[in-house]
Coordinates of C-alpha atoms (C1' of nucleotides) in Angstrom, one line a residue:
Chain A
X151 CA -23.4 -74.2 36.4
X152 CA -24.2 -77.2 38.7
X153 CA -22.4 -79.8 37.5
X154 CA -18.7 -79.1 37.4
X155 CA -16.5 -79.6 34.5
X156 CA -14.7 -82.5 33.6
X157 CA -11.4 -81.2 33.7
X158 CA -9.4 -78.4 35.2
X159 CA -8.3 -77.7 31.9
X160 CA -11.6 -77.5 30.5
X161 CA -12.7 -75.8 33.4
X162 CA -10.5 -72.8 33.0
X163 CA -10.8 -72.7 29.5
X164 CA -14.8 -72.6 29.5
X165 CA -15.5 -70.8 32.7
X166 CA -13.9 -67.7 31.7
X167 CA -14.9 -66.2 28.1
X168 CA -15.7 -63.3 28.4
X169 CA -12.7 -62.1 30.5
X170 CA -10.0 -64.1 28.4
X171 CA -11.5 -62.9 25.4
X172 CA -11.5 -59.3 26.2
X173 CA -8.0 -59.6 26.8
X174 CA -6.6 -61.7 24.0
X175 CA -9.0 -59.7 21.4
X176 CA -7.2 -56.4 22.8
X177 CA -3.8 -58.2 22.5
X178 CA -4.1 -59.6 18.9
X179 CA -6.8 -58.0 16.6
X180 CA -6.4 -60.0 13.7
X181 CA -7.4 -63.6 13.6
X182 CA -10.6 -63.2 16.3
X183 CA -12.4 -65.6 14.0
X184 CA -9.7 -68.1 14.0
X185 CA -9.2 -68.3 17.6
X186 CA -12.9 -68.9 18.3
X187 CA -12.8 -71.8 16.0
X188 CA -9.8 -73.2 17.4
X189 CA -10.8 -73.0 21.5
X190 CA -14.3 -74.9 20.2
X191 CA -12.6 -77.4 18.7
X192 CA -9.5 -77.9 20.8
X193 CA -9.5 -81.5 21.1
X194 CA -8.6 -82.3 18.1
X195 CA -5.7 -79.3 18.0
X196 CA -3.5 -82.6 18.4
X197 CA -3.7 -82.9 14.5
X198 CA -4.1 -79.4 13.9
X199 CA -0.5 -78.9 15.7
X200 CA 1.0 -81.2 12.8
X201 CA -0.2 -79.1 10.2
X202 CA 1.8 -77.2 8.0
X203 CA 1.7 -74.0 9.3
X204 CA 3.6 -73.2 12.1
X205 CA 3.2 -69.8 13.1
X206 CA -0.8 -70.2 12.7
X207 CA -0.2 -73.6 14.7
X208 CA 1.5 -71.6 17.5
X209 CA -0.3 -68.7 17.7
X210 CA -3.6 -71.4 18.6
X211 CA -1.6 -72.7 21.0
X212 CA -0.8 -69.1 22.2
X213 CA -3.8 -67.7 22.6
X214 CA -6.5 -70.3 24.1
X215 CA -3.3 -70.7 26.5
X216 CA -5.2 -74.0 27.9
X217 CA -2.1 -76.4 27.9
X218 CA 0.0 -73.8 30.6
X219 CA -2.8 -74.2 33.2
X220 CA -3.7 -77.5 33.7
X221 CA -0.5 -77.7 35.8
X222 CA -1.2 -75.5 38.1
X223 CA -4.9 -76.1 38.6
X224 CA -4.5 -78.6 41.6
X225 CA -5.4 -75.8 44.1
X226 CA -8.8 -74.8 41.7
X227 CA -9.1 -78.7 41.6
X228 CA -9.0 -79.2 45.4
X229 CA -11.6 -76.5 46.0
X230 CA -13.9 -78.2 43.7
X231 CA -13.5 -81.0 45.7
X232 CA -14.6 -79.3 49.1
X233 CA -17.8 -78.3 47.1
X234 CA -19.6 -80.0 49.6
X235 CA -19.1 -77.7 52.5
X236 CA -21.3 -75.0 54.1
X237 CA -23.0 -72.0 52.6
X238 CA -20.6 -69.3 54.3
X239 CA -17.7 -71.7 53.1
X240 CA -18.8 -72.4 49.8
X241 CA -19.0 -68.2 49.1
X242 CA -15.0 -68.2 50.6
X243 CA -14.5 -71.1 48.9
X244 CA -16.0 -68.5 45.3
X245 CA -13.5 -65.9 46.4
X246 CA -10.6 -67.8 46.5
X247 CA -11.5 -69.5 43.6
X248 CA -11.8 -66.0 42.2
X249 CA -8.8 -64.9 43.2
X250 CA -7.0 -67.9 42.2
X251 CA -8.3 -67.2 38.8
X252 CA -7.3 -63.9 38.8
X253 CA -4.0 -64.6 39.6
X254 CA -3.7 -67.5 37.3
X255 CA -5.1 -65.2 34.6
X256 CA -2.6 -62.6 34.8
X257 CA 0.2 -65.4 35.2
X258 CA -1.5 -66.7 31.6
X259 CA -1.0 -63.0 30.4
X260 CA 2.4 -62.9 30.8
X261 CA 3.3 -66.1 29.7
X262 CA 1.0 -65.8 26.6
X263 CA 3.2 -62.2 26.0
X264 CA 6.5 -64.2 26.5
X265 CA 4.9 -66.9 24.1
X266 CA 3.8 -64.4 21.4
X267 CA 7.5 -62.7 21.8
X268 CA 9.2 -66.4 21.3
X269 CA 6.7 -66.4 18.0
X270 CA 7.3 -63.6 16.8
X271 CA 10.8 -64.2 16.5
X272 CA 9.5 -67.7 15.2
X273 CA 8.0 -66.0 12.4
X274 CA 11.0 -63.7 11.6
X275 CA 13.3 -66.3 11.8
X276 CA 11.1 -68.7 9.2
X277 CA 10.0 -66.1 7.1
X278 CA 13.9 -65.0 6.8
X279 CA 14.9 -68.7 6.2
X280 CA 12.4 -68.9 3.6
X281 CA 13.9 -66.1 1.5
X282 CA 17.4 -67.2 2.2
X283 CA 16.3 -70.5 0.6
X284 CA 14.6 -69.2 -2.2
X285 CA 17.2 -66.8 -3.2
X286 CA 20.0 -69.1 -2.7
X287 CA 18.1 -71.7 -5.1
X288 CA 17.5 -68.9 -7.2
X289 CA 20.9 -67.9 -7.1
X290 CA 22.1 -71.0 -7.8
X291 CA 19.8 -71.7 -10.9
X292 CA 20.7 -68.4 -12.5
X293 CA 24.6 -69.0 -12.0
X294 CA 24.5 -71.9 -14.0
X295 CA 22.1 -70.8 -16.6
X296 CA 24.8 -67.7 -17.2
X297 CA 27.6 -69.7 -16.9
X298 CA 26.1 -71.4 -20.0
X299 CA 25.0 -68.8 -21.7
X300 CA 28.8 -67.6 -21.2
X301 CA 30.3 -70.7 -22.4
X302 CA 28.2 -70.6 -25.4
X303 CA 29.0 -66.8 -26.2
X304 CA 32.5 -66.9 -24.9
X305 CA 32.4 -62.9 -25.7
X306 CA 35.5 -60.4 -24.6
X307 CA 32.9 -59.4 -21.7
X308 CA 33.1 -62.7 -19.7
X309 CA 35.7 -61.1 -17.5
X310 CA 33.0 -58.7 -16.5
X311 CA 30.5 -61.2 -16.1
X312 CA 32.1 -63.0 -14.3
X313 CA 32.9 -61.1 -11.7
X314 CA 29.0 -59.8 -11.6
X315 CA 27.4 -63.2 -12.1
X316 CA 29.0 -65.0 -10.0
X317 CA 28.9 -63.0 -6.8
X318 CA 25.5 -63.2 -4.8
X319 CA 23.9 -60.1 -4.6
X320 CA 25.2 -58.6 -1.4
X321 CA 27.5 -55.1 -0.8
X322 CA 30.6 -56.0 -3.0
X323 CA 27.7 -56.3 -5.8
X324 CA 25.9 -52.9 -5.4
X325 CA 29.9 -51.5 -4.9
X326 CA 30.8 -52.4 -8.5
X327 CA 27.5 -51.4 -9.7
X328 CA 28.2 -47.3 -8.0
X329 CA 32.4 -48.2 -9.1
X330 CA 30.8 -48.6 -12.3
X331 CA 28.2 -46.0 -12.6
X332 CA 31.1 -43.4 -10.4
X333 CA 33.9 -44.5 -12.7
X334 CA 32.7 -43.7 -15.3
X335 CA 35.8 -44.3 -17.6
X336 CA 34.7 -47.4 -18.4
X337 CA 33.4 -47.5 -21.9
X338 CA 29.5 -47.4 -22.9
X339 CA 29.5 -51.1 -23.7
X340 CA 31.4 -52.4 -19.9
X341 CA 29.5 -49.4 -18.1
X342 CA 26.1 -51.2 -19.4
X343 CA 27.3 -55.1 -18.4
X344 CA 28.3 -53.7 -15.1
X345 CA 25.0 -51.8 -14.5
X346 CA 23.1 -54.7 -16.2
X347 CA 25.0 -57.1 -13.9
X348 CA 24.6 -55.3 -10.8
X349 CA 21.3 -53.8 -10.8
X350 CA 19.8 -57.4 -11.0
X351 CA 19.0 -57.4 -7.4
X352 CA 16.3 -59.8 -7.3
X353 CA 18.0 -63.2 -8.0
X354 CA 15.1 -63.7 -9.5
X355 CA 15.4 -64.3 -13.5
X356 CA 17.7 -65.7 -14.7
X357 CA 17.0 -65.1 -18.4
X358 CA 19.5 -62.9 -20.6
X359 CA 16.9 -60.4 -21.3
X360 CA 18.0 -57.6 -19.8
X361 CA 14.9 -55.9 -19.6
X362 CA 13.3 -58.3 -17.8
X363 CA 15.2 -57.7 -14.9
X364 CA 14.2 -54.9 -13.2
X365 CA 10.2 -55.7 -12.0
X366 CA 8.9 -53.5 -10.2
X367 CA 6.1 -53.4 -7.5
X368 CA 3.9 -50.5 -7.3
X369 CA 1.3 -49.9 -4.9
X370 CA -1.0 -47.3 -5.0
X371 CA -2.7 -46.3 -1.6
X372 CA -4.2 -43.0 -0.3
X373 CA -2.2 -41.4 2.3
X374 CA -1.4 -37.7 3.4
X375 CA 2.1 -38.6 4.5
X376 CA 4.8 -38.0 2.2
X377 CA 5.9 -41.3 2.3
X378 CA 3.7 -44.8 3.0
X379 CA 5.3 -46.5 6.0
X380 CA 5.9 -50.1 5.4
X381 CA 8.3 -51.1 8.0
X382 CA 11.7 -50.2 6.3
X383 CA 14.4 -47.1 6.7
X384 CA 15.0 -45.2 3.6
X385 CA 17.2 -42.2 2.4
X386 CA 15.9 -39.9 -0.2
X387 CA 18.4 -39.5 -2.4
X388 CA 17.2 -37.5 -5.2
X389 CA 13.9 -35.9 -6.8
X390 CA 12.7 -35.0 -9.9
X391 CA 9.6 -33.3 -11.3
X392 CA 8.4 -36.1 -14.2
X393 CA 6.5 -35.3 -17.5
X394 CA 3.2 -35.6 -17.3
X395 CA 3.2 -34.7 -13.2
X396 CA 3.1 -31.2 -11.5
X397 CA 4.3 -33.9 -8.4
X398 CA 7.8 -34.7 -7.7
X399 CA 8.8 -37.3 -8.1
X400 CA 11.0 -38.8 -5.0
X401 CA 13.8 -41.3 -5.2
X402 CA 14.4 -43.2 -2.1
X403 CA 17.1 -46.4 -1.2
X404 CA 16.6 -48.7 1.6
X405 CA 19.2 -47.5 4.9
X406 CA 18.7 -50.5 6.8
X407 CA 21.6 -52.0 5.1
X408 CA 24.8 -51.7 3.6
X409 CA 24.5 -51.6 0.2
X410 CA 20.8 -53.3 0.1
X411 CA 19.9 -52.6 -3.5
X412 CA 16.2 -51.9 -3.0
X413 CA 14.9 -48.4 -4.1
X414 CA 11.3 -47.0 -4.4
X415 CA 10.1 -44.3 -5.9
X416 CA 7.1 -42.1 -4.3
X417 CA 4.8 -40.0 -6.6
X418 CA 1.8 -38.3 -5.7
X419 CA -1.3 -39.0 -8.1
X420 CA -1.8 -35.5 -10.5
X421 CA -5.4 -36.1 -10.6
X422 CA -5.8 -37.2 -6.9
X423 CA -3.3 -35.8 -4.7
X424 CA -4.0 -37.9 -2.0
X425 CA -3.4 -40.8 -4.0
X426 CA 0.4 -41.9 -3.3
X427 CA 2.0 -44.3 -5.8
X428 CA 4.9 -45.9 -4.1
X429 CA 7.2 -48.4 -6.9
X430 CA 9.6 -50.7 -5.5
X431 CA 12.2 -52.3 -7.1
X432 CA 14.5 -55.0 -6.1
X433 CA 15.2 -57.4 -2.9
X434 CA 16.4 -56.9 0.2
X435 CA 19.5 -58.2 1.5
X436 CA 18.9 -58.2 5.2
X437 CA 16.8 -59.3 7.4
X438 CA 13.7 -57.3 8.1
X439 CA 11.3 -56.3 11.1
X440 CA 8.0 -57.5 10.9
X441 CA 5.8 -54.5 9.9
X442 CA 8.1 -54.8 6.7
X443 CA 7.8 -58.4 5.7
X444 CA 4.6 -58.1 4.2
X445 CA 5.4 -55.2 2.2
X446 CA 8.6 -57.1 1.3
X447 CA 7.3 -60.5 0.9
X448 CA 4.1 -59.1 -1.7
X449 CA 6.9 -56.8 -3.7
X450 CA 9.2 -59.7 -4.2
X451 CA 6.6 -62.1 -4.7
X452 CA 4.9 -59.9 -6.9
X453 CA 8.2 -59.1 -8.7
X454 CA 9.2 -63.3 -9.1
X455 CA 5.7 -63.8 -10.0
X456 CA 5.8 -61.0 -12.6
X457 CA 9.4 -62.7 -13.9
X458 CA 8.8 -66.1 -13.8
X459 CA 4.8 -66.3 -15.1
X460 CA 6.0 -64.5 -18.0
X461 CA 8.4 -66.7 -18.7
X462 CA 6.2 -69.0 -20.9
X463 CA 4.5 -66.3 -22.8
X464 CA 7.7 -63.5 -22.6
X465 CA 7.8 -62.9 -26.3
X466 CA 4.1 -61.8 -26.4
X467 CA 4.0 -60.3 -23.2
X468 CA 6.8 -58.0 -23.8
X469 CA 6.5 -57.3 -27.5
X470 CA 3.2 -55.9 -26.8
X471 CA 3.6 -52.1 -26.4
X472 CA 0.9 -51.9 -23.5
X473 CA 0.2 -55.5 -21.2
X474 CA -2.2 -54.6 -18.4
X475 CA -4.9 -57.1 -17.1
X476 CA -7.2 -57.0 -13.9
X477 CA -6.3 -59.2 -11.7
X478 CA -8.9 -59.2 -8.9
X479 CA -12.1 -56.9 -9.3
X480 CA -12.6 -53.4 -7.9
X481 CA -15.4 -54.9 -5.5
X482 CA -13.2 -56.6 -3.8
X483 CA -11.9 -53.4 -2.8
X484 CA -8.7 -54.1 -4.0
X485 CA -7.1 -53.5 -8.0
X486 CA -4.2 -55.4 -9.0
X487 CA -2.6 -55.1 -12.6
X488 CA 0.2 -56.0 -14.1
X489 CA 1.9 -54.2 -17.0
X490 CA 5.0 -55.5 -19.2
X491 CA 5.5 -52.0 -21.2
X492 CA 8.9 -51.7 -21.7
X493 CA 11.4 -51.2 -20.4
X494 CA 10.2 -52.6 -16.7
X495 CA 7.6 -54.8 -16.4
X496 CA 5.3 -53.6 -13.6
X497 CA 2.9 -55.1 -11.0
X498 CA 0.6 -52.6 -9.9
X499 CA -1.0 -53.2 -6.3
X500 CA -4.0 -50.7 -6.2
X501 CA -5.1 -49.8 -2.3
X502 CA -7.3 -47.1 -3.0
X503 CA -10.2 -48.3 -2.9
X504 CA -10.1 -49.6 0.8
X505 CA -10.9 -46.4 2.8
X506 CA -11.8 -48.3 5.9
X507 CA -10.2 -50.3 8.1
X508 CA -12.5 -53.5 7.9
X509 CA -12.7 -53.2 3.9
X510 CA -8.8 -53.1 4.0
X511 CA -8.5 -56.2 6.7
X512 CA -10.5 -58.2 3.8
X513 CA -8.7 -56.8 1.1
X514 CA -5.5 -56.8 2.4
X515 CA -6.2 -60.4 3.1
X516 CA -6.6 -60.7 -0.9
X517 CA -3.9 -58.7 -1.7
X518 CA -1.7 -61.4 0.7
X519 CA -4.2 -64.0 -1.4
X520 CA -2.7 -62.6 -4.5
X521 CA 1.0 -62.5 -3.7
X522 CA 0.5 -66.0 -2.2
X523 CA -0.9 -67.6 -5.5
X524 CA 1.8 -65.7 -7.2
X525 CA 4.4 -66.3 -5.2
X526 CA 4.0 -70.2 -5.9
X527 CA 2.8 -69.6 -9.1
X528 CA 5.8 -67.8 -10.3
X529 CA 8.3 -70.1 -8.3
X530 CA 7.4 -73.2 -10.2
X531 CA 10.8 -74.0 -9.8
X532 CA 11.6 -74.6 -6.3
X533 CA 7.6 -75.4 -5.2
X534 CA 6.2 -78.6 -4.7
X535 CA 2.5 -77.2 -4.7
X536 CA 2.5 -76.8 -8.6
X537 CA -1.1 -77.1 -8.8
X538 CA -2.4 -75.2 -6.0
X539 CA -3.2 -71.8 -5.9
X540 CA -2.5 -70.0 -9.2
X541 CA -5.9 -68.3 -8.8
X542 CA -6.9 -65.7 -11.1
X543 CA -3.6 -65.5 -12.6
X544 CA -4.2 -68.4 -15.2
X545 CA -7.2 -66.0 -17.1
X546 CA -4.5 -63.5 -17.4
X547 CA -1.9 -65.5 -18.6
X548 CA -3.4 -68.3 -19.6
X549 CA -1.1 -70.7 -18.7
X550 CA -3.6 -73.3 -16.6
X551 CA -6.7 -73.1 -18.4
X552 CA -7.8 -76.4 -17.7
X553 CA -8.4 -75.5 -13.9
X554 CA -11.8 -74.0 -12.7
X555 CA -11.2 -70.3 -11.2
X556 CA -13.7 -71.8 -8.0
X557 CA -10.8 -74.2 -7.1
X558 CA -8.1 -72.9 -7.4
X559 CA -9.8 -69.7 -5.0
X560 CA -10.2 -72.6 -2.7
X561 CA -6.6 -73.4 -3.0
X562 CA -5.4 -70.1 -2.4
X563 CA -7.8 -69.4 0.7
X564 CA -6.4 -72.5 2.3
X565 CA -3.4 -71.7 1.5
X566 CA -3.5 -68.0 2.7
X567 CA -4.9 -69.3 5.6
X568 CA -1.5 -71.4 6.6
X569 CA 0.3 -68.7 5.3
X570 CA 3.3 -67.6 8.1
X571 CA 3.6 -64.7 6.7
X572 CA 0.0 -63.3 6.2
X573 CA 0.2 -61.9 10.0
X574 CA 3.3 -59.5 9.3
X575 CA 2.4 -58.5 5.7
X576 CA -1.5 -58.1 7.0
X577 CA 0.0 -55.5 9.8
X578 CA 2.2 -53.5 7.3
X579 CA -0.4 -53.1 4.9
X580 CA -3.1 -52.0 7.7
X581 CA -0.2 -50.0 9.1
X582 CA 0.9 -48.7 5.5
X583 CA -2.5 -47.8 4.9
X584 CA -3.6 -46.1 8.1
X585 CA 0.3 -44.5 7.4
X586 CA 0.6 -45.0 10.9
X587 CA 3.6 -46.5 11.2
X588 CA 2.7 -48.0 14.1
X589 CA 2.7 -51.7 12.9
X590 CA 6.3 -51.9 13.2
X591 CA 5.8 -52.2 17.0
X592 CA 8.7 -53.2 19.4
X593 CA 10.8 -54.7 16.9
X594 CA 11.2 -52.0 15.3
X595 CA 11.9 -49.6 18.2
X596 CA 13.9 -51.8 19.3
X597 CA 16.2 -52.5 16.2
X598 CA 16.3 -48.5 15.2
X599 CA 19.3 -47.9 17.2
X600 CA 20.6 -50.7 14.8
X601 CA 19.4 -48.9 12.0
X602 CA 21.0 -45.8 13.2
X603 CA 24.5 -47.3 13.2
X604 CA 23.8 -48.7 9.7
X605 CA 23.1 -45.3 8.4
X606 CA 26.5 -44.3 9.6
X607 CA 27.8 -47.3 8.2
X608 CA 26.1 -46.1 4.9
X609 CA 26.8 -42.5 5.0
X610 CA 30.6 -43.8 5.1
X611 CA 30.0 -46.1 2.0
X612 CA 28.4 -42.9 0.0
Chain B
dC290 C1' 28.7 -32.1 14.6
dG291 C1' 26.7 -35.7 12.2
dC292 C1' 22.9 -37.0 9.5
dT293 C1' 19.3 -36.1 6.2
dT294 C1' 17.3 -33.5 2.6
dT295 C1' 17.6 -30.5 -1.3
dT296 C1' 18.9 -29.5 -5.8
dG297 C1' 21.6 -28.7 -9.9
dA298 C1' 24.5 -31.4 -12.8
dC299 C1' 25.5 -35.5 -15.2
dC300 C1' 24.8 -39.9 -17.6
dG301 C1' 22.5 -43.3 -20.4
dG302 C1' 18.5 -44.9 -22.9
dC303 C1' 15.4 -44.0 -26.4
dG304 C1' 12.9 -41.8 -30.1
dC305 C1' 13.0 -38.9 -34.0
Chain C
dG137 C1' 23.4 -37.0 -34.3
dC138 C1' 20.5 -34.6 -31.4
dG139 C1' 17.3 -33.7 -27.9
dC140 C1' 14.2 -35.3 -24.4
dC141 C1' 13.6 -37.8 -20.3
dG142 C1' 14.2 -40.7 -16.3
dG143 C1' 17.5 -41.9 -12.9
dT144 C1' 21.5 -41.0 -10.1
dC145 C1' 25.2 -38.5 -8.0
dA146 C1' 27.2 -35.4 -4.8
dA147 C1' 28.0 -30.8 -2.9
dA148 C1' 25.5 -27.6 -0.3
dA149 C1' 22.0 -26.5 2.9
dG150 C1' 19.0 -27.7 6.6
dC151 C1' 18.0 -29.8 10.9
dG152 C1' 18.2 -31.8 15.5

DNA sequence: CGCTTTTGACCGGCGC
DNA sequence: GCGCCGGTCAAAAGCG
């Protein structure tokens, strides 16, 4: 209290916990832990800035806020310096240090908003660059391994695949696929290349087996909404009442762009009605809002793990009528499983054992763990982290067995923890969960009139 | 009026 | 070949 502190900037950033805290804990819930951590050891945030994560890196530098005041503390800084005048001046001198912290504080607000804003679109922007990479690489890879399975088949059918295989997965794609499915005086055999060629909407495998192409991501969470919201516009487009299930069964396909092949399906559980089952299929061709990266990034992730890990055990995996292993355990409040029955193979995300809100912010953290370690795991072909964070995968598929469970769980939780996308896809799921909706936030609000003219678009397409 | 949802029909895959 | 079943389509109905 006595002896003043060394620097303005330290000054400001000590002097004021409790009211700085308040405030940035209300603005960002999430990563409390992590910004505690960070203030105490801000000196060294130099080296920390390098790292490799750059949304984690910027929402430090967000959130202690320290660097934007230490230009504008020469008026705090000068009233230090008259500390050595009266009583009567030193309590105006208090007030108007007060009031200059006030009014510094709620300049840091607003430029800590604006900052979060810029990252936000930060994240958007990497996490949609990131995709764009990966399914152009993916793209590319799966071009050329068709284009020599075609040259080594040289079949009647190349004209067909051709036109399929070659074209990136994008409107014109899911236009043959309805041509295809709508025309339907194409015979059985071209109908089935077509469907076979269009439906693979992933970019994912690039292997001939057909029925290894459609993964799909299912989540299972308790909600009494109709629907789980996770961030994206869909259109029901049909319903059925499935064997087995009193429930309907309802058929939805993503509205937020022009022919943007994903589709879910939403089930009720028979034996829990409040369990909803929600299986997504497919990737997204357009950029998405925040609340729906996560749910996007885990699905497709899960999907390319799903794909890719199989790859080395495929024959096994699929010839087996029934595949399912636990992935994590049921105490960590959060199931995942994955089944290769035919024809689909199936990742199965279970959420139902996460009724609270702080059991889901741990879980949902391993369920980002899991689609993390997956999501490099299975995309051995365009990581350079080849060895870090296959966790708990490798006892299920067996494909590192040489590397101890207790490291590569280290791996993943440092990885997890640089993870730029663990902030959206840990809103979505605490937002999917809670069936809220809410995560979406501004970017959402703000893009729905977008949406809205994209559904026009579509309902000129059907 | 335009968009979404509903719902019956249709199609293809699969098992017998 | 036939029937069952899941998935999709598209016209009709509903809704704001």
């Amino acid at each position: 209290m006595d002896s003043p502190p060394p620097t303005a900037a330290h000054f400001q950033a000590n002097t004021q916990p409790d009211t700085s805290d308040d405030k940035l804990i209300t603005e960002v819930d999430f990563f409390t832990d992590k910004k505690h951590d960070l203030s105490n050891s801000i000196e060294s945030s130099d080296n920390y800035h390098r790292s490799t994560a750059p949304n984690v890196d910027l929402d430090f530098k967000i959130n202690t806020g320290l660097h934007l005041l230490t230009g504008n503390t020469s008026s705090d800084q000068s009233v230090i310096d008259d500390g050595v005048s009266p009583i009567s001046d030193d309590n105006r001198t208090k007030h108007e240090l007060l009031a200059n912290a006030k009014a510094e504080f709620e300049r840091m607000s607003g430029e800590n908003q604006r900052l979060k804003e810029v990252l936000n679109k930060l994240i958007i922007d990497y996490n949609m660059l990131e995709m764009h990479i990966a399914t152009m690489i993916q793209q590319t890879q799966g071009e050329s391994k068709r284009k020599e399975d075609l040259a080594g088949k040289g079949s009647t059918r190349s004209s067909f695949m051709d036109l399929g295989l070659a074209a990136p997965v994008t409107a014109e794609n899911d236009e043959n696929y309805r041509s295809s499915s709508e025309g339907r005086s194409h015979n059985e055999h071209s109908q089935s290349i077509d469907k076979d060629v269009n439906r693979e909407t992933d970019g994912i495998d690039n292997s001939t087996e057909a029925t290894m192409r459609r993964a799909r991501v299912s989540v299972r969470a308790r909600s009494e909404a109709s629907v789980i919201t996770d961030g994206c516009q869909w259109r029901k487009y049909g319903q059925k009442i499935a064997k087995g299930n009193p429930c309907p069964r309802a058929y939805y396909r993503c509205t937020m762009a022009v022919g943007c092949p994903v589709r879910k399906q939403v089930q009720r559980c028979a034996e829990d009605r409040t369990i909803l089952t929600t299986t997504y299929e497919g990737n997204h061709n357009h950029p998405l809002p925040p609340a729906a990266m996560g749910m996007a990034c885990t699905t497709s992730s899960a999907a390319r793990m799903l794909l890719s890990g199989s790859m080395p055990s495929t024959d096994s995996l699929i010839n087996s009528n029934y595949f399912t292993r636990t992935v994590l355990p049921s105490s960590n409040g959060l199931m995942a499983s994955i089944s290769a029955s035919a024809p689909f193979p199936t990742v199965t995300l279970d959420l139902t054992q996460t009724p609270t809100p702080l059991q889901f912010h741990r879980s949902s953290g391993l369920l980002q763990k899991f689609e993390q370690s997956h999501s490099k795991f299975a995309g051995l072909q365009m990581s350079e982290n080849m060895d870090a964070g296959e966790t708990g995968w490798q006892p299920s598929l067996q494909l590192h067995p040489n590397r101890p469970p207790h490291a590569a769980l280290a791996d993943t939780v440092t990885a997890i923890t640089v993870d730029p996308n663990f902030t959206a896809a840990l809103a979505a799921a605490v937002s999917s969960v809670i069936g809220c909706g809410k995560g979406a936030g501004n970017y959402w609000n703000n893009t729905n009139e977008n949406v809205n003219g994209i559904k026009n678009n579509n309902k000129v397409r059907d």
